[in-house]
Amino acid sequence: MLLSCNKLKSHIKNSEDIDWLNIWDTFTLRTAEVEGVEKRGDQIDGIVIAEIKECTEHPDSDHMHVLKVDCGEKELIQVVCGAPNVRVGLKTAYIKVGGHIDGFEIKAKPLRGVLSNGMCCSGKELGISDDHSGIIELPEDAPVGINIKAYLPIEDIIVEIDNKSLTNRPDLWGHYGIAREIAAITKHELLPLELEEVPNDKEDLNITIKDPDLCLRYSALKLENIKNNEVPLDMQIFLYYVGMRSISLLVDITNYIMLELGQPMHAFDSRVVKSIEVGRANDGDTYTTLDNVTRHLTKDMLMIKNGDKYFGIAGVMGGLDSEILSDTTGVFLESATFNAGSIRRTAVSLGLRTEASARYEKSLDPNITTVALKRALYLIKKENPELEIASNLTDVYPTKLDVGHVSLKKSLLSTYMGLTLDDKTVEDMLTPLGFEVTTKKDTYEIVVPTYRHSKDVNIAEDIIEEVARMYGLENFSATPLKIESDGIEHETIFNQEYDVKELLATKYDMHEVNSYLWYDSEMLKEFGVEKSGVKLLGKTENNILRDDLSFSLMNIVNLNFKNYSKFDIFEIGTIIKNNENKRVLSIILADEEKMLESNYNKAKEIVKYIFKVLKNKDVTFTNNVNELEYYDSSFGKVINVNNEKLGEINILNKGITNKISKKKSIICIDIDFDKYVNIQKEDILAIEVSKYPTVQLDYTIILPDDKKYQDLKEILDTFKSNLIKKYSLVSIYENKYTIRYIIGSNNKTLEQKDITTFKDRFIKHLNDNNLNIAE
Amino acid sequence: MEEELKQIVASLSEELKACNKEADILNVKSKYVGKKSRIMEILSGLKDMSVDEKRKYGSLINNTKKEMERMVTKAIEEIDNKSNITFDDTLDFDIKKGSLHPVTIVAKEVTDILKRMGFTVVMGPEMESEYYNFEGLNIPKDHPARDMQDTYYLDNGMLLRTHTSPMEIRSMENYGAPLRIAAPGRTFRNEDLDANHENTFFQIEGMVIDKNVTIGNLIYIMQNVLREIFKTDVKVRLRPGFFPFTEPSYELDMGCLICSGKGCATCKNSGWIELIGCGMTHPMVYKYGGVDHEVYNGFAFGLGLTRLAMMKYKINDIRVLNSGDLRSLEEFDIH
């Protein structure tokens, strides 16, 4: 929102004492964020009011004229001007030789052979409008010779406030409310508004509110005999500076009051208005708004109806047929308050956010509707002293919003502030903001004005906010907060996730990725995989939430195969399975096809390593019957810890792999991280090392083609001996598996005969199971 | 005799010096102290000498032989100990290393800082209920934050959390008061993607509930967190803000570190960077969380971790973070 400091000044007594350029840093700290402060009119000088005394055609141009202007000096000055509206008697802005426009100096120079001493200016050149169709036309009574800046409010400071920071302050959507804040901050007096009272000796207007939950108040006034529709220049400049276009007096005044008080108004041509009814639209109806767009209505939208016809979308935009015309001399002025939520929903669903709807959706104070009408009457009458008040100030106000009452405990205020303020200080902070404070022994009893009570000030903490900001947030000192915590760590999930991530990145040189919570639709389509998880509403693409983290990472795998022939990635993320959040660790080993076997073994190693190092748990793998269409059906493994399924290792099947890239292997590890987190780390107990040496025995065993290590392991597990400390697989070559036994005794050093006996028994056990040792 | 022995020792010394491998020394050894060597010859001639001569030369000859053997042993030792390493010591291979996601690193950093201040790190669900995401946080039905265009609603009646603030209610329910929690996590807003906008990003929520907590306490914690993150004294500015779940609410700006507050493109010429939304927790939120506001009060804050990571690593396109593109990600740290 743009603010004019000239306008703000007009509402504050002795406003010249305020530093209007620099007050805005303080305003940001006290009230709302200022996004920019810009001086206007400081790029021009040397411009005075002049009257055209002579006007002759340029001898060498078909559109230029040679003027003699009176600018208050002894002699008339010759100026060449190309504007079409030059004529004798016109008063306009004349820039002298040596004056500046936009920082450029004006020099005397010949135009097509005729010397021009300076120039006459358009509104655009003065920076006060977009009008460049001719030179500016000043009123007949404009005093010749005086500086234009003394006559028109060209010099101003325009301030931009971040609308977002005004969300909860409906009172700040007009200059008057901002002026109240500035007055309070700078300890100045806010001037009352000049209003014109309505005698109410006429008839009431015919107004009905059908839906009082959506229309909180509807006030209106009919005025006739408005003949002067000229907008005063200072109002035009104001509107232009704050980003609005001047149209005509009646339209401009409604905008002016909105910018001043925050109250949107509407002016209808009084010839058209019969009776006003405010009520919901019918579903399916259409209506053409002022901007000539046909809108589709629903029963959730509130409409202004004239007789039985739609007349405007309440609080959003008027209709094409309700517009003020050039021959309008009578107006029906609407000043109403609507339900904030309803206006917001209507504006959003129509895609039509207007200055009015932006204000209504902030919960405006209904009590200003009549103030706005009296203000409009005052302003219109200033330009039209002959106007006729044609109705009573008609006011339909079903449920009056009253002032609020808040009781603030002094002790609570002191707690939040970290110090105790004396009563007078508190009163002096709150009173200029419009609060009435009655100080009791332990409390402040506060009356909240309706312009604050309509939305944001309802409870004691709201008053604390007011005191704290007026005290100055920059004046609070940072005070340490004592820890009285018992040091209990409520959860360890975050750290457990971090530990696994760090391990994978350091030990296995893997890269962590983050991916979206939903499947990539393109990917599913390309793979021909259907997923039926939880869906995002209102979206048709990328709208299915993932239920398999590894699989959802395949588009990242696809992407990286474009630049890398092999890579390992992981993510700990959420999946939504059976309507529940689940945390999963997925690790993807992506490589050349020929590396499948070694990577598969590596995958097992990684899983074992994670559980051994971080949980001191052993992992067992069992065969997985995989029903998912995109994984290889025979090579899946279930990861078991404590006889519970903790996850899976899968190979992406060849068909899908080929769709990503030919001759690749993609191994997916998924670990249920919710379960992982709940596994207690097994304590590591010190082992008593035997005094007697152990012996290491390697046996290379030949396995028949139809056997796997798992079969060998089962046979080895049935071989019992007191001497066995452990055995492990150390290498395989073709079908030759080398097994290493560590044997030893706890009460003697083994002798050769003990070893021989062990060896003989072992070989016999193998032979009994149809296996042989390689010689 | 003495002359000859001296001569032999000198000659051995000479020949040993010329050796540079063990085999050469062994040859020299056999020549000088071997069975057929001169010294052995002299030694064996000793028995034929007169008693006088034996007395005169016996120990000299024996000592000379021992000395010669010692010289050979020493020479072998020297050769053994002499470094014989020969390889290209200038090779320089690239290291192979993994990487953590930038947000993970920043989240770890921030949670470590908060843990030192007594905060417990908690985590919560990404798919949330309307109750925890909105209602429990005093965000009424008509609040714009609830709009479809901001919130991802799901066909099972749930939604994707739009902030980490639901963890305030969940933590109060789980742990009661007093409380100090920090909740990092992923949040979702229905936004179109561009270099500055993502629909999926990380925040960290902080909440303190205790007795007699002041606005000054809030400022203290925030200032300290930022000082630790940026490893420098950070200027902090608090200004009025608005969040339904805090009252009063504040926006916390940090003095721009790029231009030291003079104004630059990063801070949009204001000298300040908006970093944290915070405030004193609203009484309604305590009510929903089951905390007695008559006894306790406190504050909460929300910090954008994705934003912080972008500032720390000077990432200028937010989309990189969720792309999984290793060309961008593999360069990041582990710690």
CSV table of C-alpha atoms in Angstrom, one decimal, chain A residues 25 27-33 35 162 164-165 167-168 339-342 344-345 348 361 409 412 414-419 455-456 459 461-465 468-469 473-474 476-485 488-495 497-499 501-502 504-506 508-518 533-539 545-546 556 559-560 563-564 566-571 573-574 576 579-581 583 602, chain B residues 96-105 107-108 111-112 115-118 120-123 125-128 141-144 147-149 152-156 158 160 167 174-175 178-181 184 186 188 190 193 198-200 202 208 210-221 223 237-242 247-251 253 268 274 280-283 286 293-294 297-299 319 321-330 334-335:
chain,number,residue,atom,x,y,z
A,25,ASP,CA,12.4,3.1,10.3
A,27,PHE,CA,7.3,2.9,12.0
A,28,THR,CA,8.7,-0.5,10.9
A,29,LEU,CA,9.7,-1.4,14.4
A,30,ARG,CA,6.5,-0.1,16.0
A,31,THR,CA,3.8,-1.0,13.5
A,32,ALA,CA,4.4,-2.5,10.0
A,33,GLU,CA,7.2,-3.1,7.6
A,35,GLU,CA,9.4,-1.3,2.0
A,162,ASP,CA,4.2,-4.2,2.9
A,164,LYS,CA,1.4,-8.6,4.3
A,165,SER,CA,2.4,-6.8,7.5
A,167,THR,CA,-3.0,-8.5,7.6
A,168,ASN,CA,-4.3,-8.2,11.1
A,339,ASN,CA,-18.2,-10.8,6.3
A,340,ALA,CA,-14.5,-11.0,5.8
A,341,GLY,CA,-14.2,-14.7,5.1
A,342,SER,CA,-17.1,-14.6,2.6
A,344,ARG,CA,-12.1,-13.5,0.6
A,345,ARG,CA,-13.6,-16.7,-0.7
A,348,VAL,CA,-10.4,-16.0,-4.6
A,361,GLU,CA,-11.2,-9.5,3.9
A,409,LYS,CA,-3.2,-8.1,34.9
A,412,LEU,CA,1.2,-10.6,33.4
A,414,SER,CA,5.5,-7.3,33.9
A,415,THR,CA,6.2,-11.0,33.2
A,416,TYR,CA,6.2,-10.5,29.4
A,417,MET,CA,8.0,-7.2,29.5
A,418,GLY,CA,10.6,-8.4,32.0
A,419,LEU,CA,10.2,-5.2,33.9
A,455,LYS,CA,-10.2,-8.2,14.4
A,456,ASP,CA,-7.0,-8.1,16.4
A,459,ILE,CA,-7.4,-10.6,24.9
A,461,GLU,CA,-1.9,-10.6,25.3
A,462,ASP,CA,-3.1,-8.3,22.5
A,463,ILE,CA,-2.7,-5.4,24.8
A,464,ILE,CA,0.7,-6.6,25.9
A,465,GLU,CA,1.7,-6.5,22.2
A,468,ALA,CA,5.6,-3.8,24.0
A,469,ARG,CA,5.7,-2.2,20.6
A,473,LEU,CA,11.1,-3.6,20.6
A,474,GLU,CA,14.6,-2.2,20.2
A,476,PHE,CA,14.3,-4.8,25.1
A,477,SER,CA,17.6,-6.2,26.3
A,478,ALA,CA,18.4,-9.8,25.6
A,479,THR,CA,18.2,-11.7,28.9
A,480,PRO,CA,19.5,-15.3,29.3
A,481,LEU,CA,16.9,-17.9,30.0
A,482,LYS,CA,17.8,-20.1,32.9
A,483,ILE,CA,17.7,-23.8,32.1
A,484,GLU,CA,15.6,-25.6,34.7
A,485,SER,CA,15.3,-28.6,32.3
A,488,ILE,CA,16.0,-35.5,29.6
A,489,GLU,CA,16.3,-36.1,25.9
A,490,HIS,CA,12.7,-36.9,24.8
A,491,GLU,CA,13.6,-38.4,21.5
A,492,THR,CA,16.7,-39.5,19.6
A,493,ILE,CA,15.2,-39.9,16.1
A,494,PHE,CA,16.9,-36.9,14.6
A,495,ASN,CA,20.3,-38.1,15.8
A,497,GLU,CA,18.9,-40.5,11.3
A,498,TYR,CA,22.0,-38.3,11.2
A,499,ASP,CA,24.3,-41.1,12.4
A,501,LYS,CA,23.5,-40.7,7.0
A,502,GLU,CA,27.0,-39.8,8.2
A,504,LEU,CA,26.8,-44.0,4.6
A,505,ALA,CA,28.5,-40.8,3.4
A,506,THR,CA,31.8,-41.5,5.1
A,508,TYR,CA,30.6,-45.9,1.8
A,509,ASP,CA,31.1,-42.6,0.0
A,510,MET,CA,27.4,-42.3,-0.8
A,511,HIS,CA,25.5,-39.2,-1.6
A,512,GLU,CA,22.4,-38.1,0.2
A,513,VAL,CA,19.4,-36.8,-1.9
A,514,ASN,CA,16.1,-35.4,-1.0
A,515,SER,CA,13.1,-36.1,-3.2
A,516,TYR,CA,9.4,-35.3,-3.4
A,517,LEU,CA,6.8,-37.0,-1.3
A,518,TRP,CA,4.9,-37.9,-4.5
A,533,GLY,CA,-1.8,-44.3,-2.9
A,534,VAL,CA,-3.2,-41.3,-1.1
A,535,LYS,CA,-3.8,-38.5,-3.6
A,536,LEU,CA,-3.3,-34.7,-3.5
A,537,LEU,CA,-6.6,-33.0,-4.1
A,538,GLY,CA,-7.0,-30.6,-7.0
A,539,LYS,CA,-3.9,-31.9,-8.9
A,545,LEU,CA,2.0,-39.9,-2.6
A,546,ARG,CA,4.8,-42.4,-2.6
A,556,ILE,CA,16.7,-39.4,-9.7
A,559,LEU,CA,18.7,-38.4,-14.2
A,560,ASN,CA,22.1,-39.4,-12.8
A,563,ASN,CA,26.1,-38.1,-16.2
A,564,TYR,CA,27.5,-41.1,-14.3
A,566,LYS,CA,27.8,-45.7,-11.4
A,567,PHE,CA,26.7,-44.0,-8.2
A,568,ASP,CA,25.3,-44.8,-4.8
A,569,ILE,CA,22.6,-42.6,-3.2
A,570,PHE,CA,20.4,-42.7,-0.2
A,571,GLU,CA,17.5,-40.8,1.4
A,573,GLY,CA,12.3,-39.9,4.0
A,574,THR,CA,8.6,-40.3,4.6
A,576,ILE,CA,2.6,-42.9,3.1
A,579,ASN,CA,-2.8,-44.1,5.3
A,580,GLU,CA,0.1,-43.7,7.7
A,581,ASN,CA,3.3,-41.8,7.8
A,583,ARG,CA,10.0,-43.2,7.9
A,602,LYS,CA,28.0,-55.1,-0.9
B,96,LYS,CA,36.4,-40.5,-3.5
B,97,LYS,CA,33.9,-39.1,-1.0
B,98,GLY,CA,30.3,-39.1,-0.2
B,99,SER,CA,28.1,-36.1,0.6
B,100,LEU,CA,25.3,-35.2,2.9
B,101,HIS,CA,22.4,-33.0,1.7
B,102,PRO,CA,23.0,-29.3,2.5
B,103,VAL,CA,19.8,-29.1,4.5
B,104,THR,CA,21.0,-32.1,6.6
B,105,ILE,CA,24.2,-30.3,7.5
B,107,ALA,CA,19.8,-28.9,10.4
B,108,LYS,CA,22.5,-30.7,12.3
B,111,THR,CA,19.9,-28.6,16.3
B,112,ASP,CA,23.4,-29.0,17.9
B,115,LYS,CA,20.7,-28.8,22.2
B,116,ARG,CA,23.5,-27.0,24.0
B,117,MET,CA,20.8,-24.5,25.1
B,118,GLY,CA,18.8,-27.4,26.6
B,120,THR,CA,15.3,-31.6,22.8
B,121,VAL,CA,15.2,-32.4,19.1
B,122,VAL,CA,11.9,-34.0,18.1
B,123,MET,CA,10.4,-35.0,14.7
B,125,PRO,CA,4.8,-36.5,10.6
B,126,GLU,CA,4.7,-34.9,7.2
B,127,MET,CA,1.1,-36.0,6.6
B,128,GLU,CA,-0.9,-34.2,9.3
B,141,LYS,CA,-11.5,-22.0,9.4
B,142,ASP,CA,-11.5,-18.8,7.4
B,143,HIS,CA,-7.8,-18.1,7.6
B,144,PRO,CA,-6.2,-17.6,4.2
B,147,ASP,CA,-6.8,-22.1,1.3
B,148,MET,CA,-6.4,-24.8,-1.3
B,149,GLN,CA,-3.8,-22.8,-3.1
B,152,TYR,CA,-2.0,-29.6,-0.1
B,153,TYR,CA,-5.1,-31.4,1.0
B,154,LEU,CA,-5.3,-35.2,0.6
B,155,ASP,CA,-8.2,-37.4,-0.4
B,156,ASN,CA,-8.1,-39.2,3.0
B,158,MET,CA,-5.5,-35.3,5.9
B,160,LEU,CA,0.6,-32.2,4.1
B,167,MET,CA,5.0,-30.1,16.6
B,174,ASN,CA,3.7,-35.8,24.7
B,175,TYR,CA,5.9,-34.1,27.2
B,178,PRO,CA,8.1,-27.1,31.2
B,179,LEU,CA,9.4,-27.8,27.7
B,180,ARG,CA,12.1,-26.9,25.3
B,181,ILE,CA,11.8,-28.5,21.9
B,184,PRO,CA,13.3,-29.8,12.2
B,186,ARG,CA,9.9,-31.0,5.9
B,188,PHE,CA,4.8,-28.3,2.0
B,190,ASN,CA,1.2,-25.5,-3.0
B,193,LEU,CA,8.4,-23.8,-8.8
B,198,GLU,CA,9.6,-24.7,-3.8
B,199,ASN,CA,6.6,-26.6,-2.8
B,200,THR,CA,8.7,-28.8,-0.5
B,202,PHE,CA,12.6,-27.5,5.5
B,208,VAL,CA,10.0,-22.9,25.1
B,210,ASP,CA,8.6,-22.2,31.4
B,211,LYS,CA,7.6,-19.9,34.2
B,212,ASN,CA,8.0,-16.1,33.8
B,213,VAL,CA,9.4,-16.1,30.3
B,214,THR,CA,10.0,-12.6,28.9
B,215,ILE,CA,10.2,-11.1,25.5
B,216,GLY,CA,13.9,-10.4,26.3
B,217,ASN,CA,14.4,-14.1,26.7
B,218,LEU,CA,13.1,-14.7,23.2
B,219,ILE,CA,15.5,-12.1,21.9
B,220,TYR,CA,18.4,-13.7,23.8
B,221,ILE,CA,17.8,-17.2,22.4
B,223,GLN,CA,20.4,-13.7,19.0
B,237,ARG,CA,15.8,-6.6,14.7
B,238,LEU,CA,12.4,-7.5,16.0
B,239,ARG,CA,9.4,-5.9,14.5
B,240,PRO,CA,5.6,-6.6,14.8
B,241,GLY,CA,4.4,-9.6,12.8
B,242,PHE,CA,1.3,-11.6,12.8
B,247,GLU,CA,0.6,-13.1,20.6
B,248,PRO,CA,2.5,-10.9,20.4
B,249,SER,CA,4.0,-12.0,17.1
B,250,TYR,CA,7.3,-10.8,15.7
B,251,GLU,CA,9.3,-11.0,12.6
B,253,ASP,CA,15.3,-9.7,10.8
B,268,LYS,CA,16.6,-5.8,-1.3
B,274,GLU,CA,13.8,-11.6,7.2
B,280,MET,CA,5.0,-15.4,22.7
B,281,THR,CA,2.8,-18.4,22.4
B,282,HIS,CA,-1.0,-17.6,22.2
B,283,PRO,CA,-3.1,-18.7,25.2
B,286,TYR,CA,-1.7,-23.6,25.4
B,293,HIS,CA,-1.2,-20.7,31.0
B,294,GLU,CA,-1.9,-19.4,34.6
B,297,ASN,CA,4.2,-19.0,29.4
B,298,GLY,CA,6.9,-19.0,26.7
B,299,PHE,CA,7.7,-18.5,23.1
B,319,ARG,CA,15.3,-26.4,-7.2
B,321,LEU,CA,17.9,-29.1,-3.4
B,322,ASN,CA,15.2,-31.6,-4.4
B,323,SER,CA,16.6,-32.5,-7.8
B,324,GLY,CA,18.8,-35.3,-6.7
B,325,ASP,CA,21.2,-34.2,-9.4
B,326,LEU,CA,24.6,-35.4,-8.1
B,327,ARG,CA,26.4,-32.9,-10.3
B,328,SER,CA,25.2,-30.2,-7.8
B,329,LEU,CA,25.0,-32.3,-4.7
B,330,GLU,CA,28.1,-34.4,-4.6
B,334,ILE,CA,29.8,-34.4,5.3
B,335,HIS,CA,30.2,-32.5,8.5
